[in-house]
Amino acid sequence: MIKLYNTLSRKKEIFKPLKDKKAGIYSCGPTVYWNQHIGNMYAYIQWDILVRFLKYSGYKVNWVMNITDVGHLTSDEDAGEDKMEKGARREKLSVQEIAKKYIGQFIESMDLLNIRRPDTLCRATEHIKEQIDLIKKIEEKGFAYQTKTGLVFDTSKFSGYAKFSRLNLKKQHAGSRVEIDPEKKQPWDFLLWVTNQPKHIMQWDSPWGKGFPGWHIECTAMSAKYLGNRFDIHTGGKEHIPVHHTNEIAQAYGAFGKQTANFWLHNEWLMIDKVKVSKSLGNIILTTDFIKKGYSPLAFRYLAITSHYRQGLNFSWKSLEASQNALNNLFEKVKEFTPTQTPTVPSGQVGRGLDRSAGGTNDYQKKFIDYLSDDLNAPKALALAWSLIKDEKVATEEKYRLLLDFDKVLGFNLAKIETEKIPVELSRLAEQRQKYREQKEWRKADEIREEMKKLGWTIEDTDEGPKVKRLQ
Ligand code: AMP
Ligand code: ZN
């Protein structure tokens, strides 16, 4: 039984898929006018955990993410310049070149952080027809009106408009957008299609005149195209609750008579010195900066997972350092537990270990599932991995198996850790030495250790049995 915190009800609810064991997920993706920073990537790591955990739990997941490459203005409230065109001017490139450059940067960051690639990554500019068709539907149903700036959604036709954000709209928007478009009936009415912008580079023909889509329509159009007009989960940052997602809900209500997603999930922010990491504030760090400073991007993934997605995180280099150390230790442990690394463990000892762990093992897996089922408590699941590592009652083989199993969700690439193959000859020597030790033939055992040394190897006797290692 998986529970997720649903912004619709402001409660944790049992996740019931719409269909069989399938989960359709839509995540609001990047606006590709500039680099995606670690604040953005923090959000995608959290949604990657969601996707991985649902898959781990046997769901067939269809993960769709949009790429905004038109219509997102410098203010979320229908004002300012198109961010893409601003980016193009800044770098003296074309809008297409800017999009290509920053889609590449985004995908590179995802790969470095071991975030799964969404099943569909869809660009707004490649779905203009779908957006126009959807706007036509909204207009036909009487939810839109024309002004000089374009076609506007009439929020007064949707009585539940303020319900999602639970905000006092009148207070929030007092006077704000009237100056931008004095013809707007309500200040919080928003543009579906923008016209009369001769300076705008990207323009398409439409029934309302030459122009471009408003920012919100792409998400409703593309989620409906790839997941249907009713799907399981919609995700995004918490700043999307009052404007972007409120407007998505209104648009879907206008077009389909109901909103789209059963669950709306929102992440808290990544901060630096208690300030939101954001391009506009200029306090950004990129995934590749970690490499430049000698950290592994996976150390940031580790750090992100130490916080719950609804709790957010205050980033510091000190905490990244601690995460890097913890990750290194985790890798060392996995290497140590890798079965090919322990050929010398005498069979009797292995047997004892397994016997003792039989009950405990199931317990670990059950706890792991329980924690993640509780609104994706990844920090607890990660802490559990450490309890497992330290648990003397669990045999190393079992620890290895469980850690690799947990890694399907945690995503540290544990299966790919390089472990050195121990030559057969060395394994034989180690086995022989162990026999001597059991027979208390200490001198002979030491002779074998010397022989191994000459070959460039050493043997250490640990709690989990002897370990063969290359001499440093
Ligand atoms: P943008 O490219 O600005 O449209 O942002 C892409 C996604 O990253 C959005 O869903 C944002 O909510 C999310 N986001 C942006 N900044 C942060 C931050 N500091 N912490 C967490 N998520 C963020
Ligand atoms: Zn969106």
Short mmCIF file of C-alpha atoms and ligand atoms in Angstrom, two decimals:
data_model
loop_
_atom_site.label_atom_id
_atom_site.label_comp_id
_atom_site.label_asym_id
_atom_site.label_seq_id
_atom_site.Cartn_x
_atom_site.Cartn_y
_atom_site.Cartn_z
CA MET A 1 0.00 0.00 0.00
CA ILE A 2 1.73 3.13 -1.23
CA LYS A 3 0.73 6.48 0.24
CA LEU A 4 1.52 9.79 -1.42
CA TYR A 5 0.85 13.32 -0.23
CA ASN A 6 -1.72 14.76 -2.60
CA THR A 7 -1.80 18.55 -2.88
CA LEU A 8 -5.45 18.26 -4.00
CA SER A 9 -6.50 17.10 -0.52
CA ARG A 10 -3.41 18.24 1.45
CA LYS A 11 -3.30 14.68 2.81
CA LYS A 12 -1.43 11.45 2.36
CA GLU A 13 -3.66 9.21 0.28
CA ILE A 14 -3.42 5.58 -0.77
CA PHE A 15 -2.17 5.43 -4.32
CA LYS A 16 -4.67 3.58 -6.47
CA PRO A 17 -3.70 3.43 -10.13
CA LEU A 18 -6.36 4.21 -12.71
CA LYS A 19 -5.61 1.03 -14.59
CA ASP A 20 -4.18 -2.32 -13.46
CA LYS A 21 -0.64 -1.97 -12.21
CA LYS A 22 0.15 0.98 -14.46
CA ALA A 23 1.23 4.46 -13.47
CA GLY A 24 1.16 7.45 -15.82
CA ILE A 25 3.33 10.28 -14.49
CA TYR A 26 3.75 13.78 -15.89
CA SER A 27 6.53 16.01 -14.57
CA CYS A 28 6.84 19.69 -15.38
CA GLY A 29 10.24 19.86 -17.03
CA PRO A 30 12.89 22.48 -17.65
CA THR A 31 12.68 25.76 -19.50
CA VAL A 32 15.72 25.37 -21.71
CA TYR A 33 16.91 28.96 -21.93
CA TRP A 34 19.79 28.43 -19.54
CA ASN A 35 21.57 25.78 -17.51
CA GLN A 36 19.58 23.50 -15.25
CA HIS A 37 21.14 23.99 -11.82
CA ILE A 38 21.24 21.77 -8.76
CA GLY A 39 17.91 23.19 -7.55
CA ASN A 40 16.21 21.89 -10.68
CA MET A 41 18.11 18.63 -10.47
CA TYR A 42 17.12 18.20 -6.82
CA ALA A 43 13.51 18.09 -8.01
CA TYR A 44 14.21 15.54 -10.77
CA ILE A 45 16.15 13.29 -8.37
CA GLN A 46 13.05 13.16 -6.17
CA TRP A 47 10.76 12.30 -9.08
CA ASP A 48 13.28 9.73 -10.24
CA ILE A 49 12.89 8.08 -6.81
CA LEU A 50 9.11 8.11 -7.33
CA VAL A 51 9.42 6.45 -10.74
CA ARG A 52 11.98 3.92 -9.55
CA PHE A 53 9.97 3.00 -6.48
CA LEU A 54 6.79 2.44 -8.47
CA LYS A 55 8.73 0.24 -10.88
CA TYR A 56 10.31 -1.58 -7.94
CA SER A 57 6.78 -2.17 -6.63
CA GLY A 58 5.77 -3.82 -9.89
CA TYR A 59 4.12 -0.91 -11.68
CA LYS A 60 4.50 -0.37 -15.37
CA VAL A 61 5.43 3.31 -15.35
CA ASN A 62 5.01 5.71 -18.22
CA TRP A 63 6.97 8.87 -17.35
CA VAL A 64 6.38 11.93 -19.47
CA MET A 65 8.27 15.20 -19.09
CA ASN A 66 7.91 18.39 -21.09
CA ILE A 67 10.58 20.73 -22.28
CA THR A 68 9.50 24.35 -22.37
CA ASP A 69 11.02 26.05 -25.38
CA VAL A 70 8.44 28.76 -26.03
CA GLY A 71 5.92 30.88 -24.16
CA HIS A 72 7.47 30.96 -20.67
CA LEU A 73 7.76 34.66 -20.04
CA THR A 74 10.20 36.19 -17.58
CA SER A 75 7.30 36.66 -15.20
CA ASP A 76 5.05 33.66 -14.55
CA GLU A 77 2.14 36.09 -14.73
CA ASP A 78 1.90 36.72 -18.46
CA ALA A 79 4.43 39.52 -18.50
CA GLY A 80 7.92 40.20 -19.77
CA GLU A 81 9.95 38.68 -22.52
CA ASP A 82 9.97 35.05 -23.67
CA LYS A 83 12.77 33.42 -21.66
CA MET A 84 13.99 31.55 -24.74
CA GLU A 85 14.37 34.71 -26.78
CA LYS A 86 16.09 36.46 -23.90
CA GLY A 87 18.53 33.53 -23.69
CA ALA A 88 19.20 33.69 -27.42
CA ARG A 89 19.97 37.41 -27.22
CA ARG A 90 22.21 36.90 -24.21
CA GLU A 91 24.35 34.33 -26.04
CA LYS A 92 24.01 35.71 -29.57
CA LEU A 93 22.59 32.39 -30.74
CA SER A 94 19.32 31.46 -32.39
CA VAL A 95 16.41 30.24 -30.26
CA GLN A 96 16.89 26.76 -31.78
CA GLU A 97 20.57 26.74 -30.86
CA ILE A 98 19.79 27.82 -27.31
CA ALA A 99 17.21 25.03 -26.98
CA LYS A 100 19.62 22.42 -28.34
CA LYS A 101 22.44 23.57 -26.08
CA TYR A 102 20.41 23.50 -22.87
CA ILE A 103 18.47 20.33 -23.62
CA GLY A 104 21.91 18.74 -23.98
CA GLN A 105 23.05 20.24 -20.68
CA PHE A 106 19.90 18.97 -18.96
CA ILE A 107 20.26 15.42 -20.29
CA GLU A 108 23.94 15.36 -19.37
CA SER A 109 23.07 16.41 -15.81
CA MET A 110 20.36 13.74 -15.59
CA ASP A 111 22.80 11.06 -16.75
CA LEU A 112 25.51 12.18 -14.31
CA LEU A 113 23.01 12.00 -11.45
CA ASN A 114 21.72 8.62 -12.62
CA ILE A 115 18.21 9.95 -13.15
CA ARG A 116 16.32 7.65 -15.45
CA ARG A 117 15.45 9.13 -18.82
CA PRO A 118 11.69 9.80 -19.01
CA ASP A 119 9.86 7.55 -21.48
CA THR A 120 8.81 10.68 -23.35
CA LEU A 121 10.56 14.05 -23.33
CA CYS A 122 8.34 16.36 -25.35
CA ARG A 123 9.01 19.88 -26.57
CA ALA A 124 6.36 22.59 -26.59
CA THR A 125 7.38 23.86 -30.04
CA GLU A 126 6.82 20.38 -31.48
CA HIS A 127 3.24 20.30 -30.14
CA ILE A 128 1.79 23.57 -31.40
CA LYS A 129 -1.05 21.78 -33.20
CA GLU A 130 -2.07 19.90 -30.05
CA GLN A 131 -2.05 23.15 -28.09
CA ILE A 132 -4.16 24.95 -30.69
CA ASP A 133 -6.65 22.05 -30.78
CA LEU A 134 -6.95 22.13 -27.01
CA ILE A 135 -7.45 25.90 -26.93
CA LYS A 136 -10.17 25.50 -29.58
CA LYS A 137 -11.97 23.06 -27.29
CA ILE A 138 -11.69 25.45 -24.35
CA GLU A 139 -13.06 28.26 -26.51
CA GLU A 140 -15.92 26.13 -27.89
CA LYS A 141 -16.98 25.32 -24.33
CA GLY A 142 -17.17 29.04 -23.56
CA PHE A 143 -14.17 29.36 -21.27
CA ALA A 144 -12.23 31.96 -23.26
CA TYR A 145 -12.48 35.51 -24.55
CA GLN A 146 -10.40 37.58 -26.87
CA THR A 147 -8.50 40.74 -25.96
CA LYS A 148 -5.91 42.72 -27.87
CA THR A 149 -3.13 40.63 -26.27
CA GLY A 150 -4.66 37.31 -27.22
CA LEU A 151 -7.12 34.65 -26.17
CA VAL A 152 -7.66 34.68 -22.42
CA PHE A 153 -9.01 31.97 -20.11
CA ASP A 154 -12.07 33.19 -18.24
CA THR A 155 -11.54 31.93 -14.70
CA SER A 156 -14.96 33.20 -13.61
CA LYS A 157 -16.44 30.25 -15.57
CA PHE A 158 -14.69 27.79 -13.27
CA SER A 159 -15.98 28.18 -9.74
CA GLY A 160 -13.27 25.90 -8.32
CA TYR A 161 -10.44 28.06 -9.64
CA ALA A 162 -9.02 29.10 -6.26
CA LYS A 163 -9.58 25.73 -4.60
CA PHE A 164 -6.26 24.10 -5.49
CA SER A 165 -4.02 26.90 -4.25
CA ARG A 166 -6.24 27.70 -1.25
CA LEU A 167 -5.12 31.27 -1.56
CA ASN A 168 -7.03 34.47 -1.37
CA LEU A 169 -6.70 35.44 -5.02
CA LYS A 170 -7.98 38.93 -4.50
CA LYS A 171 -5.20 39.63 -2.00
CA GLN A 172 -2.54 37.87 -4.02
CA HIS A 173 -3.21 39.54 -7.32
CA ALA A 174 -4.48 42.94 -6.27
CA GLY A 175 -3.87 45.16 -9.27
CA SER A 176 -1.12 42.94 -10.65
CA ARG A 177 -2.12 41.96 -14.14
CA VAL A 178 -4.63 44.64 -14.98
CA GLU A 179 -1.85 46.93 -16.08
CA ILE A 180 -0.55 44.25 -18.44
CA ASP A 181 -3.90 43.74 -20.11
CA PRO A 182 -6.62 46.16 -19.02
CA GLU A 183 -9.17 44.11 -20.94
CA LYS A 184 -8.77 41.12 -18.61
CA LYS A 185 -12.02 40.49 -16.76
CA GLN A 186 -10.25 39.14 -13.67
CA PRO A 187 -6.64 39.97 -12.90
CA TRP A 188 -5.85 36.26 -12.59
CA ASP A 189 -7.32 35.33 -15.98
CA PHE A 190 -4.43 34.07 -18.08
CA LEU A 191 -3.39 33.90 -21.71
CA LEU A 192 -3.99 30.73 -23.70
CA TRP A 193 -2.67 32.21 -26.94
CA VAL A 194 -0.61 35.39 -27.22
CA THR A 195 -1.02 37.70 -30.23
CA ASN A 196 0.08 41.18 -31.31
CA GLN A 197 3.71 40.67 -30.33
CA PRO A 198 5.53 41.67 -33.53
CA LYS A 199 8.95 41.43 -31.86
CA HIS A 200 8.45 37.84 -30.79
CA ILE A 201 10.59 35.55 -32.96
CA MET A 202 8.61 32.30 -32.67
CA GLN A 203 5.15 32.78 -34.19
CA TRP A 204 2.55 30.40 -35.59
CA ASP A 205 -0.75 30.91 -37.41
CA SER A 206 -3.84 30.22 -35.35
CA PRO A 207 -7.59 30.93 -35.39
CA TRP A 208 -6.85 33.87 -33.08
CA GLY A 209 -4.12 35.37 -35.20
CA LYS A 210 -0.38 34.93 -35.53
CA GLY A 211 1.22 34.33 -32.17
CA PHE A 212 2.42 31.76 -29.68
CA PRO A 213 0.98 29.63 -26.87
CA GLY A 214 0.73 30.80 -23.27
CA TRP A 215 3.00 28.92 -20.89
CA HIS A 216 0.43 26.71 -19.16
CA ILE A 217 -1.31 25.19 -22.17
CA GLU A 218 1.65 23.04 -23.24
CA CYS A 219 1.49 20.92 -20.09
CA THR A 220 -2.23 20.22 -20.40
CA ALA A 221 -1.92 19.50 -24.13
CA MET A 222 1.08 17.19 -23.89
CA SER A 223 0.03 15.32 -20.75
CA ALA A 224 -3.36 14.63 -22.37
CA LYS A 225 -1.69 13.52 -25.60
CA TYR A 226 0.74 11.06 -23.99
CA LEU A 227 -1.18 9.95 -20.89
CA GLY A 228 -4.84 10.65 -21.68
CA ASN A 229 -6.98 13.35 -20.14
CA ARG A 230 -7.05 11.45 -16.88
CA PHE A 231 -3.77 10.07 -15.51
CA ASP A 232 -2.21 9.08 -12.21
CA ILE A 233 0.39 11.56 -11.01
CA HIS A 234 1.47 15.11 -11.88
CA THR A 235 4.62 16.54 -10.30
CA GLY A 236 6.33 19.91 -10.04
CA GLY A 237 7.98 22.39 -7.71
CA LYS A 238 5.79 23.96 -5.03
CA GLU A 239 5.90 27.38 -6.70
CA HIS A 240 3.69 25.88 -9.39
CA ILE A 241 0.75 25.43 -7.01
CA PRO A 242 -0.70 28.98 -7.17
CA VAL A 243 -0.21 29.78 -10.86
CA HIS A 244 0.98 27.13 -13.30
CA HIS A 245 -0.84 24.11 -11.86
CA THR A 246 -3.89 26.10 -10.85
CA ASN A 247 -4.12 27.19 -14.48
CA GLU A 248 -3.51 23.69 -15.80
CA ILE A 249 -6.41 22.46 -13.66
CA ALA A 250 -8.62 25.26 -15.00
CA GLN A 251 -7.70 24.54 -18.64
CA ALA A 252 -8.45 20.84 -18.31
CA TYR A 253 -11.74 21.66 -16.63
CA GLY A 254 -12.56 23.94 -19.55
CA ALA A 255 -11.63 21.38 -22.21
CA PHE A 256 -12.64 18.07 -20.61
CA GLY A 257 -15.01 19.08 -17.82
CA LYS A 258 -12.59 17.66 -15.22
CA GLN A 259 -8.99 18.15 -14.21
CA THR A 260 -6.33 15.66 -15.32
CA ALA A 261 -4.31 14.06 -12.52
CA ASN A 262 -5.44 11.96 -9.57
CA PHE A 263 -2.40 12.95 -7.56
CA TRP A 264 -0.52 16.26 -7.61
CA LEU A 265 2.88 16.04 -5.94
CA HIS A 266 5.07 19.04 -5.16
CA ASN A 267 8.66 19.25 -4.06
CA GLU A 268 10.14 21.71 -1.61
CA TRP A 269 13.17 23.69 -2.71
CA LEU A 270 16.86 23.28 -2.60
CA MET A 271 18.33 26.32 -0.89
CA ILE A 272 21.78 27.77 -0.34
CA ASP A 273 22.18 29.81 2.84
CA LYS A 274 18.42 29.50 3.26
CA VAL A 275 17.76 31.18 -0.11
CA LYS A 276 16.15 29.28 -3.01
CA VAL A 277 18.65 28.27 -5.65
CA SER A 278 17.47 30.02 -8.76
CA LYS A 279 18.77 31.41 -12.00
CA SER A 280 17.29 34.80 -11.33
CA LEU A 281 19.08 35.08 -7.96
CA GLY A 282 22.41 34.14 -9.50
CA ASN A 283 23.34 31.65 -6.76
CA ILE A 284 23.44 28.60 -8.98
CA ILE A 285 25.75 25.59 -9.03
CA LEU A 286 25.75 23.09 -11.90
CA THR A 287 26.12 19.31 -11.77
CA THR A 288 29.38 19.58 -13.72
CA ASP A 289 30.75 22.01 -11.09
CA PHE A 290 30.89 19.05 -8.72
CA ILE A 291 33.25 17.21 -11.05
CA LYS A 292 35.43 20.31 -11.40
CA LYS A 293 35.73 20.48 -7.62
CA GLY A 294 36.59 16.79 -7.34
CA TYR A 295 33.21 15.48 -6.21
CA SER A 296 31.15 12.77 -7.79
CA PRO A 297 27.71 13.97 -9.00
CA LEU A 298 26.35 10.89 -7.24
CA ALA A 299 27.46 12.48 -3.95
CA PHE A 300 24.86 15.16 -4.69
CA ARG A 301 22.29 12.47 -5.45
CA TYR A 302 23.17 10.96 -2.07
CA LEU A 303 22.78 14.34 -0.36
CA ALA A 304 19.44 14.99 -2.09
CA ILE A 305 18.17 11.62 -0.87
CA THR A 306 19.08 12.44 2.73
CA SER A 307 16.18 14.92 2.63
CA HIS A 308 12.52 14.19 2.07
CA TYR A 309 11.09 15.73 -1.11
CA ARG A 310 8.56 17.77 0.88
CA GLN A 311 11.18 18.95 3.31
CA GLY A 312 13.73 20.42 0.89
CA LEU A 313 17.39 20.86 1.62
CA ASN A 314 19.83 23.58 2.52
CA PHE A 315 22.89 22.83 0.39
CA SER A 316 26.41 23.41 1.66
CA TRP A 317 29.79 22.22 0.43
CA LYS A 318 30.37 20.76 3.87
CA SER A 319 27.28 18.57 3.60
CA LEU A 320 28.31 17.54 0.09
CA GLU A 321 31.70 16.52 1.47
CA ALA A 322 29.98 14.41 4.14
CA SER A 323 27.80 12.80 1.46
CA GLN A 324 30.84 12.07 -0.68
CA ASN A 325 32.48 10.32 2.29
CA ALA A 326 29.34 8.34 3.03
CA LEU A 327 29.05 7.33 -0.63
CA ASN A 328 32.71 6.26 -0.73
CA ASN A 329 32.13 4.16 2.37
CA LEU A 330 29.06 2.64 0.79
CA PHE A 331 31.06 1.72 -2.31
CA GLU A 332 33.81 0.21 -0.15
CA LYS A 333 31.26 -1.88 1.72
CA VAL A 334 29.70 -3.12 -1.48
CA LYS A 335 33.14 -4.05 -2.82
CA GLU A 336 33.85 -5.86 0.39
CA PHE A 337 30.56 -7.73 0.19
CA THR A 338 30.87 -8.62 -3.49
CA PRO A 339 30.81 -12.43 -3.63
CA THR A 340 33.86 -12.83 -5.90
CA GLN A 341 35.88 -10.89 -3.33
CA THR A 342 35.31 -13.43 -0.60
CA PRO A 343 36.40 -16.75 -2.05
CA THR A 344 38.18 -17.68 1.13
CA VAL A 345 35.28 -17.59 3.52
CA PRO A 346 35.06 -21.15 4.79
CA SER A 347 31.81 -22.85 3.98
CA GLY A 348 30.92 -23.39 7.65
CA GLN A 349 31.02 -19.68 8.33
CA VAL A 350 28.91 -18.81 5.31
CA GLY A 351 26.31 -21.32 6.43
CA ARG A 352 26.15 -19.87 9.90
CA GLY A 353 25.75 -16.37 8.58
CA LEU A 354 22.92 -17.26 6.31
CA ASP A 355 21.08 -19.16 9.03
CA ARG A 356 21.24 -16.21 11.33
CA SER A 357 20.07 -13.74 8.72
CA ALA A 358 17.16 -15.68 7.30
CA GLY A 359 14.48 -13.88 9.31
CA GLY A 360 16.23 -10.50 9.40
CA THR A 361 16.64 -10.25 5.66
CA ASN A 362 12.94 -10.22 4.94
CA ASP A 363 12.59 -7.69 7.65
CA TYR A 364 14.99 -5.30 5.92
CA GLN A 365 13.21 -5.58 2.62
CA LYS A 366 9.85 -5.10 4.27
CA LYS A 367 11.07 -1.99 6.12
CA PHE A 368 12.59 -0.61 2.94
CA ILE A 369 9.26 -0.94 1.17
CA ASP A 370 7.34 0.42 4.17
CA TYR A 371 9.47 3.56 4.38
CA LEU A 372 9.18 4.37 0.70
CA SER A 373 5.49 3.54 0.73
CA ASP A 374 5.06 6.25 3.32
CA ASP A 375 5.11 9.20 0.91
CA LEU A 376 8.55 8.24 -0.44
CA ASN A 377 10.57 8.45 2.73
CA ALA A 378 13.89 7.97 0.95
CA PRO A 379 16.01 9.36 3.83
CA LYS A 380 14.73 6.57 6.07
CA ALA A 381 15.29 3.99 3.34
CA LEU A 382 18.87 5.21 2.97
CA ALA A 383 19.48 5.05 6.72
CA LEU A 384 18.12 1.51 6.65
CA ALA A 385 20.81 0.53 4.13
CA TRP A 386 23.40 1.59 6.72
CA SER A 387 21.69 -0.39 9.49
CA LEU A 388 21.87 -3.40 7.20
CA ILE A 389 25.57 -2.85 6.50
CA LYS A 390 26.31 -2.70 10.21
CA ASP A 391 24.12 -5.65 11.18
CA GLU A 392 26.41 -8.46 12.27
CA LYS A 393 23.61 -10.98 12.09
CA VAL A 394 23.33 -10.71 8.33
CA ALA A 395 25.76 -12.59 6.09
CA THR A 396 27.77 -10.58 3.59
CA GLU A 397 26.25 -12.34 0.57
CA GLU A 398 22.84 -11.34 1.83
CA LYS A 399 23.94 -7.77 2.48
CA TYR A 400 25.28 -7.58 -1.03
CA ARG A 401 22.07 -8.95 -2.50
CA LEU A 402 19.89 -6.56 -0.49
CA LEU A 403 22.02 -3.49 -1.17
CA LEU A 404 21.84 -4.13 -4.88
CA ASP A 405 18.11 -4.62 -4.56
CA PHE A 406 17.70 -1.30 -2.67
CA ASP A 407 19.87 0.36 -5.28
CA LYS A 408 17.13 -0.19 -7.86
CA VAL A 409 15.42 2.72 -6.07
CA LEU A 410 18.33 4.64 -4.52
CA GLY A 411 20.23 4.64 -7.81
CA PHE A 412 23.92 4.76 -6.87
CA ASN A 413 24.95 2.34 -9.60
CA LEU A 414 26.18 -0.16 -7.03
CA ALA A 415 26.11 -3.01 -9.52
CA LYS A 416 28.72 -1.22 -11.59
CA ILE A 417 31.33 -0.76 -8.88
CA GLU A 418 34.63 -2.11 -10.10
CA THR A 419 35.73 -5.08 -8.10
CA GLU A 420 39.00 -6.69 -8.77
CA LYS A 421 38.98 -10.33 -9.83
CA ILE A 422 41.16 -12.41 -7.58
CA PRO A 423 43.26 -14.92 -9.51
CA VAL A 424 42.32 -18.56 -8.90
CA GLU A 425 45.77 -19.31 -7.59
CA LEU A 426 45.35 -16.72 -4.87
CA SER A 427 41.93 -18.05 -3.92
CA ARG A 428 43.43 -21.52 -3.53
CA LEU A 429 46.25 -20.22 -1.35
CA ALA A 430 43.78 -18.33 0.81
CA GLU A 431 41.61 -21.42 1.18
CA GLN A 432 44.64 -23.48 2.18
CA ARG A 433 45.69 -20.84 4.70
CA GLN A 434 42.21 -20.86 6.21
CA LYS A 435 42.36 -24.64 6.63
CA TYR A 436 45.68 -24.31 8.43
CA ARG A 437 44.23 -21.65 10.68
CA GLU A 438 41.29 -23.86 11.56
CA GLN A 439 43.77 -26.62 12.44
CA LYS A 440 45.74 -24.04 14.44
CA GLU A 441 48.78 -24.58 12.19
CA TRP A 442 49.77 -20.95 12.57
CA ARG A 443 53.27 -21.26 11.12
CA LYS A 444 52.04 -22.85 7.91
CA ALA A 445 49.30 -20.26 7.68
CA ASP A 446 51.88 -17.49 7.98
CA GLU A 447 54.03 -19.08 5.29
CA ILE A 448 51.13 -18.90 2.91
CA ARG A 449 50.57 -15.27 3.78
CA GLU A 450 54.23 -14.61 2.89
CA GLU A 451 53.82 -16.45 -0.40
CA MET A 452 50.81 -14.31 -1.22
CA LYS A 453 52.78 -11.18 -0.39
CA LYS A 454 55.46 -12.16 -2.90
CA LEU A 455 52.73 -12.35 -5.52
CA GLY A 456 51.60 -8.83 -4.59
CA TRP A 457 48.55 -9.71 -2.49
CA THR A 458 47.62 -9.53 1.13
CA ILE A 459 45.01 -11.20 3.27
CA GLU A 460 43.06 -9.61 6.08
CA ASP A 461 41.03 -11.45 8.68
CA THR A 462 37.79 -9.56 9.21
CA ASP A 463 34.60 -10.28 11.16
CA GLU A 464 33.05 -11.53 7.97
CA GLY A 465 35.97 -13.84 7.22
CA PRO A 466 39.28 -13.44 5.43
CA LYS A 467 39.53 -10.95 2.56
CA VAL A 468 42.09 -11.07 -0.21
CA LYS A 469 43.31 -7.67 -1.37
CA ARG A 470 45.98 -6.38 -3.69
CA LEU A 471 48.94 -4.86 -1.85
CA GLN A 472 48.82 -1.07 -2.12
P1 AMP B 1 12.53 25.85 -14.65
O1 AMP B 1 13.58 25.40 -15.61
O2 AMP B 1 12.90 27.11 -13.96
O3 AMP B 1 11.17 25.91 -15.30
O4 AMP B 1 12.45 24.77 -13.49
C1 AMP B 1 12.30 23.41 -13.71
C2 AMP B 1 11.82 22.70 -12.46
O5 AMP B 1 12.79 22.82 -11.40
C3 AMP B 1 10.51 23.23 -11.91
O6 AMP B 1 9.61 22.15 -11.70
C4 AMP B 1 10.89 23.90 -10.63
O7 AMP B 1 9.88 23.79 -9.68
C5 AMP B 1 12.12 23.16 -10.18
N1 AMP B 1 13.00 24.01 -9.36
C6 AMP B 1 13.55 25.20 -9.71
N2 AMP B 1 14.33 25.68 -8.71
C7 AMP B 1 14.30 24.77 -7.71
C8 AMP B 1 14.90 24.68 -6.39
N3 AMP B 1 15.74 25.61 -5.92
N4 AMP B 1 14.63 23.59 -5.65
C9 AMP B 1 13.82 22.61 -6.11
N5 AMP B 1 13.21 22.64 -7.32
C10 AMP B 1 13.44 23.70 -8.12
ZN ZN B 2 4.05 22.34 -16.43
#
